[in-house]
Coordinates of C-alpha atoms in Angstrom, one line a residue:
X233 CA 16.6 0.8 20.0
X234 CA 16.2 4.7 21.0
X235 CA 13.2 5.9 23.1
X236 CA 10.4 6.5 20.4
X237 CA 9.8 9.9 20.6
X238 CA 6.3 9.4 18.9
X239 CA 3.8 6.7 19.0
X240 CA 0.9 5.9 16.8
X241 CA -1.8 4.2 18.2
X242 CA -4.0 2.9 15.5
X243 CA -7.5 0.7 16.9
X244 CA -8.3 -2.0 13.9
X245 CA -11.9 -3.5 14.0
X246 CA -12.5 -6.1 10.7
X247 CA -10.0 -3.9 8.8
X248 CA -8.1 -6.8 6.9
X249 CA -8.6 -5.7 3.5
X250 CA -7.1 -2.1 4.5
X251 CA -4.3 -3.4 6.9
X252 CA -1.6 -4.0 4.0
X253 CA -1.9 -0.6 2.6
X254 CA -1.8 0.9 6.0
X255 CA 1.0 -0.7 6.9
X256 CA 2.6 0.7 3.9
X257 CA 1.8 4.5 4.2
X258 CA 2.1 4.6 7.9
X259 CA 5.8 3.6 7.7
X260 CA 6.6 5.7 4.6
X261 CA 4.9 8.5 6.3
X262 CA 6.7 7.7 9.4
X263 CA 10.4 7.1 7.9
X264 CA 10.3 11.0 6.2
X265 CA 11.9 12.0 9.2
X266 CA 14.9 10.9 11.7
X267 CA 12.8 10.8 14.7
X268 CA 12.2 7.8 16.5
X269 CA 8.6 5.7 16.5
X270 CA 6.1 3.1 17.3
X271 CA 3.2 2.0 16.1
X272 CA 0.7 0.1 18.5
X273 CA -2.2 -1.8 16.6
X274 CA -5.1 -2.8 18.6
X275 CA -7.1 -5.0 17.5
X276 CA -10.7 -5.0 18.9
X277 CA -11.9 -7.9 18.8
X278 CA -12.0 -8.6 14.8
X279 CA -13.6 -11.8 13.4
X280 CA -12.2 -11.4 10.2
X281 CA -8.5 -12.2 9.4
X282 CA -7.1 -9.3 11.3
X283 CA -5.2 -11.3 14.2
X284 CA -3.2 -13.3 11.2
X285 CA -2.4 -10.3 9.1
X286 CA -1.3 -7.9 12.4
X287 CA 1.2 -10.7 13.4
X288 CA 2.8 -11.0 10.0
X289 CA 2.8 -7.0 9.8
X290 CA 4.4 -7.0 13.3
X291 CA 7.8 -9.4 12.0
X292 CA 8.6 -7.0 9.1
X293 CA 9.4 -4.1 11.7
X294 CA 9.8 -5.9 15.4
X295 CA 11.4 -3.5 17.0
X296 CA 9.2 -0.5 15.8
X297 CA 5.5 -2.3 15.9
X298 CA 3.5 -3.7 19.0
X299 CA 0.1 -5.5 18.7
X300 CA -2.7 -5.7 21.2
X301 CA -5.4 -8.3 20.6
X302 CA -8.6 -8.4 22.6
X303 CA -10.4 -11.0 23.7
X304 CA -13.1 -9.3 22.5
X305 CA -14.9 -6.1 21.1
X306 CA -14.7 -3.5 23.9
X307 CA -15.0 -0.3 21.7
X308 CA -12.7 1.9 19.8
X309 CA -12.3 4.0 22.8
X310 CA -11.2 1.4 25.0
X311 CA -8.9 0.1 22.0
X312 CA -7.3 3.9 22.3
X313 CA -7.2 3.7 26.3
X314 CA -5.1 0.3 25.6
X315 CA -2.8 1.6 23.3
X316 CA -2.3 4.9 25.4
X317 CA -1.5 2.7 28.8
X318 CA 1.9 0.8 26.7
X319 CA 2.8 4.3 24.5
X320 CA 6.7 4.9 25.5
X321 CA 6.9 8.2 23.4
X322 CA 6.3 11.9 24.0
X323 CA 4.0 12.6 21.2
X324 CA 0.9 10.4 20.4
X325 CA -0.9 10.0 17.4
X326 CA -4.2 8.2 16.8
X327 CA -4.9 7.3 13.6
X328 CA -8.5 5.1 12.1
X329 CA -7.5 2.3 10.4
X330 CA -9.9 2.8 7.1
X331 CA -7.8 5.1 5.8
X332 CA -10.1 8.3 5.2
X333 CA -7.5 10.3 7.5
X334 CA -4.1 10.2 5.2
X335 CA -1.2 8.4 7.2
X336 CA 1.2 11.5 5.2
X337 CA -1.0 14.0 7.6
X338 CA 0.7 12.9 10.4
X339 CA 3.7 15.8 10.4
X340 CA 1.7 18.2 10.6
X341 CA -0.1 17.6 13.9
X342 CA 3.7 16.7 15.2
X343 CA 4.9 20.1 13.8
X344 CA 2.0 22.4 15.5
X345 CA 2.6 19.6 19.0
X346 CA 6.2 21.4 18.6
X347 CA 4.9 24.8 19.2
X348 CA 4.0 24.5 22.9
X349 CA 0.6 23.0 22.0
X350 CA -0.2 19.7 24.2
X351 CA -3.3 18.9 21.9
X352 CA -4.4 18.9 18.0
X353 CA -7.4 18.0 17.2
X354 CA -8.1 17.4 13.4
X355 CA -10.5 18.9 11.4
X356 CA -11.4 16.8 8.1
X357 CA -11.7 19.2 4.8
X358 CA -14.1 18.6 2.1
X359 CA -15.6 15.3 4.3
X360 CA -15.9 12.0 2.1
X361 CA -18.9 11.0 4.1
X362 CA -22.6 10.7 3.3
X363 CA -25.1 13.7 3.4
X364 CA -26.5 12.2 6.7
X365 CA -23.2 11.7 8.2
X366 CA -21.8 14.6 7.8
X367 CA -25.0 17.2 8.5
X368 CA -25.7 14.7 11.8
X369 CA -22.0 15.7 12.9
X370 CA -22.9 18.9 12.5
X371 CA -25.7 19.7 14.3
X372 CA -24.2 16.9 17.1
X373 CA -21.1 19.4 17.3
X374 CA -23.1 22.1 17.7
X375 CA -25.2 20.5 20.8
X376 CA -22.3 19.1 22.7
X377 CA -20.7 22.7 22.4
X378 CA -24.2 24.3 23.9
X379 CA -24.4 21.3 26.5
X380 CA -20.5 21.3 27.5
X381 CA -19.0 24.1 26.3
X382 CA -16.2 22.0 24.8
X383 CA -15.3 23.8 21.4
X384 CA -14.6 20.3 19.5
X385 CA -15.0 21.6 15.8
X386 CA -15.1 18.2 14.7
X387 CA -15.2 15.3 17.1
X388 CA -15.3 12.6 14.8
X389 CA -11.9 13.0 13.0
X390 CA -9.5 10.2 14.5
X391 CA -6.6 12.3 13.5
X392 CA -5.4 13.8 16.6
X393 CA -2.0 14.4 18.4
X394 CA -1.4 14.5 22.3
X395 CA 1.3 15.3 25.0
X396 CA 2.4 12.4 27.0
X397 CA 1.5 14.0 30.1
X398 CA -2.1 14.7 28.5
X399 CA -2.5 10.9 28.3
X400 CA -1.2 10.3 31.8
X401 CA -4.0 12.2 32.9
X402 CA -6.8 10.7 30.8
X403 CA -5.3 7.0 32.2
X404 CA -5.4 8.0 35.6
X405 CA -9.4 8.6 35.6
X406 CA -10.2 5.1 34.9
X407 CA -13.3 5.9 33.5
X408 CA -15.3 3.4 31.9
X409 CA -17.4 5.5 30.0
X410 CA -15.0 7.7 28.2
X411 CA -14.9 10.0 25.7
X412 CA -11.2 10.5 24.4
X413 CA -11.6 13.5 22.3
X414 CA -13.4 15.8 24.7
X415 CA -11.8 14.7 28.0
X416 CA -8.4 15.7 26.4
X417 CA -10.0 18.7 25.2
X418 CA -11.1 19.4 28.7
X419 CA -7.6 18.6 30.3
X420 CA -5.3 20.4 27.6
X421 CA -3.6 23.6 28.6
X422 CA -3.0 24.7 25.0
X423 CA -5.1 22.6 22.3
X424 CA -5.1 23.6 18.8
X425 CA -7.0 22.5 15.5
X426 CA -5.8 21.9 12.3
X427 CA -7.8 21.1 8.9
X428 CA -6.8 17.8 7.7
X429 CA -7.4 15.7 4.3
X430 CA -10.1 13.4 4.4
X431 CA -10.3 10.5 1.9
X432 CA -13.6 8.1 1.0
X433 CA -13.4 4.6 2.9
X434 CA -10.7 2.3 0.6
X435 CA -12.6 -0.6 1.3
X436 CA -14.7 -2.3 3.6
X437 CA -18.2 -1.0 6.0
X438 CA -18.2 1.9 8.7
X439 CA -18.3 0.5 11.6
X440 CA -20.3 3.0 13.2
X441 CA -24.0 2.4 12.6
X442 CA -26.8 4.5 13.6
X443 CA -27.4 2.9 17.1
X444 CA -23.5 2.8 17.8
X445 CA -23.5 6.7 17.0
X446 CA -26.5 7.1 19.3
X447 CA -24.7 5.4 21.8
X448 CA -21.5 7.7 21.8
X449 CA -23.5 10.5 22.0
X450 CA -25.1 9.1 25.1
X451 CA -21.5 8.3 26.5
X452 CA -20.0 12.2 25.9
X453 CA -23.5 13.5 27.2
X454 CA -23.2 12.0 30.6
X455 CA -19.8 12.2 30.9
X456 CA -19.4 15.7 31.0
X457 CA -23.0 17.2 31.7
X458 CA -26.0 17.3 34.4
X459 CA -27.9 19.2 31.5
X460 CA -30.3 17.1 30.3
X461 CA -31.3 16.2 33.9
X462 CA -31.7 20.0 35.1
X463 CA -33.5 20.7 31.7
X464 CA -35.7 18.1 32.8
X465 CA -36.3 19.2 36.2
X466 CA -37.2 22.6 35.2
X467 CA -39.7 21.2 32.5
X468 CA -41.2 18.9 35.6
X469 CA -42.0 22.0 38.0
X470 CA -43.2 24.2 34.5
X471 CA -45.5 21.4 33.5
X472 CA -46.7 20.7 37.5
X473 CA -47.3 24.9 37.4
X474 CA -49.1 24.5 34.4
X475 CA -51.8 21.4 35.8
X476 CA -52.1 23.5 38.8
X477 CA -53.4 26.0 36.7
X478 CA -55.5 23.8 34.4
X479 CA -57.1 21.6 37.7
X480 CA -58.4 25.5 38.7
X481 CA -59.5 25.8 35.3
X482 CA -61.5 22.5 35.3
X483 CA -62.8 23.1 38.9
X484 CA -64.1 26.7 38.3
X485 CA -65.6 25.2 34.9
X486 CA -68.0 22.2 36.8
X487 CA -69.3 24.6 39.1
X488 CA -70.3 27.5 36.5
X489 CA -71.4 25.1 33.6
X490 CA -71.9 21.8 34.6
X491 CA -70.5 18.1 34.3
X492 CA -69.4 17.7 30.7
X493 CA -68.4 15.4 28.2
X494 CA -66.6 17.1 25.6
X495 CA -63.2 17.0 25.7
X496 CA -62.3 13.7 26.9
X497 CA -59.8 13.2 23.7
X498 CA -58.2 16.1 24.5
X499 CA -57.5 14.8 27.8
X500 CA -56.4 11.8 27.1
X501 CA -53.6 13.7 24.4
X502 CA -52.0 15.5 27.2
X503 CA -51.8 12.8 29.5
X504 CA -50.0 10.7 26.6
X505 CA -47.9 13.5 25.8
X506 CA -47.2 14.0 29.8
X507 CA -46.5 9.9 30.2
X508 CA -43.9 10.4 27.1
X509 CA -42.0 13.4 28.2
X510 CA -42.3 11.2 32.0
X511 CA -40.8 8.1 30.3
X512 CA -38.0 10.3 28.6
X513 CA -37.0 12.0 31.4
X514 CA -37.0 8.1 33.2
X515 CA -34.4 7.0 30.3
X516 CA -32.8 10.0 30.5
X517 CA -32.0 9.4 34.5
X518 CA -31.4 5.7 34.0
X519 CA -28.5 6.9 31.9
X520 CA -26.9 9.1 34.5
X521 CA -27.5 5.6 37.0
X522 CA -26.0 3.0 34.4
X523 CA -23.3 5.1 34.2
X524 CA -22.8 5.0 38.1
X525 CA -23.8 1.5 38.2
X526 CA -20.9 0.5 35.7
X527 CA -18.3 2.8 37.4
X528 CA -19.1 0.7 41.0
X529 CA -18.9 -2.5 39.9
X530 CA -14.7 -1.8 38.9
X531 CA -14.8 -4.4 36.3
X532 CA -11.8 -4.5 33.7
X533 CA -12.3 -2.0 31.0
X534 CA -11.0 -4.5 28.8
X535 CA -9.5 -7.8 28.6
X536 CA -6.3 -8.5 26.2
X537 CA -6.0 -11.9 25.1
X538 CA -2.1 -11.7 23.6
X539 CA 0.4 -8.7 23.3
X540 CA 3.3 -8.8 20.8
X541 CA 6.0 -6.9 21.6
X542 CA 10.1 -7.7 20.6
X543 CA 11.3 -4.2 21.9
X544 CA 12.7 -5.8 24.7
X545 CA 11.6 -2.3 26.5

């Protein structure tokens, strides 16, 4: 078999009702053109029927499609950061395995990659996603942009296209807290973006969940910016200034007038408004130290329970 010149990496998490018809526009989409491919599966951990239904997809086209299984559910990065350590081509494509980003869009990234660009980023047209979802992505695109200055116009889209020396250097970093999109974005010499199709889930849940969304936005925050931490330092000494100030103010006010008992509420307002932007701040700095405290310990950033692979490569 030739050297694939492109590989798809595709992360599957409970995807078994979708996996057939993937499987079926992936390879038409694929087999348009002469060049050489693989597809790498990943499956993260899936308690459905996945594991049974990727092994039967892998015998129908051995030589062109590898499977990863987990042991267990480490995260659709992690599933890409798998997939990217075994790619043998020059050109990779990640692809969601739901569908809403059309398999047949997948010439198109390869086409602009042909230009001299070493990323393309994918930017879904007329979004098939619910009015929270997609207004949430906006105004999250527009804060990472402000917070990182990495111009991401749309970091959830799945549909993206790499150099092979792009993913050398995202491997290298062993990172355990990483952020695919914008670290390529960060190391790319020449990205690009390209509008792409985007259709309505075929079947099945979203696996990202409101506290699953939170949490990526934690993991891009503190992987690429001290922001919130200096925004919270300045707000500390503007807010010590400020009681200074008000301690003067209280002083001055006992002498002239007099012990008083008005205002107690009031004071106990801004100290619970003080204790809450304290205890934010605290989170906020306990994410910058978990961070830390998971890159030291050097644990596996994920475990594989079984590889399939008849390349013979």
């Amino acid at each position: 078999m030739n050297k694939p010149y492109i590989s798809v990496v595709i992360p599957v998490y409970n995807e078994s009702e979708n996996l057939e018809q993937l499987y079926q526009r992936v390879i038409a989409a694929l087999d348009k053109s002469d060049k050489p491919y693989e597809i790498i599966l990943v499956n993260d951990g899936s308690q459905d029927d996945s594991y049974d239904q990727l092994n039967e997809l892998q015998k129908r086209r051995p030589e062109q499609i590898r499977i990863i299984h987990f042991n267990g559910n480490f995260g659709q990065h992690m599933a890409l950061m798998a997939g990217f350590e075994r790619v043998r081509g020059e050109i990779i494509i990640t692809l969601d395995a739901d569908l809403q980003n059309p398999p047949e869009e997948i010439y198109r990234l390869v086409n602009l990659m042909e230009e001299g660009h070493d990323y393309v980023g994918g930017i879904r047209k007329n979004r098939q996603d619910t009015f929270f979802r997609r207004y949430a992505s906006i105004i999250n695109n527009w804060l990472r942009y402000k917070m990182t200055k990495i111009r991401l116009s749309d970091q959830g889209c799945m549909l993206r296209a790499y150099r092979r020396a792009l993913i050398d250097l995202m491997i290298a970093s062993k990172e355990t807290s990483l952020f695919i999109p914008a670290q390529a974005y960060r190391l790319s010499i020449s990205p690009a973006e390209i509008e792409v199709a985007h259709d309505a889930r075929k079947s099945g849940e979203s696996k990202y969940n409101l506290y699953r969304l939170l949490r990526l936005n934690f993991d891009w925050m503190t992987s690429f910016t001290l922001l919130p931490l200096q925004i919270f330092t300045m707000l500390g000494l503007f807010i010590s200034m400020l009681s200074s100030f008000f301690v003067v103010y209280l002083f001055l006010r006992r002498i002239i007038i007099g012990p008083e008992v008005e205002g107690v509420f009031t004071l106990f307002a801004i100290v619970f408004f003080l204790m809450g932007i304290m205890l934010m701040g605290l989170g906020i700095m306990g994410e910058y130290i978990g961070r830390i405290y998971q890159e030291v310990r050097h644990r596996p950033r994920y475990v594989i329970r079984k590889i399939i692979d008849d390349t013979n490569e």
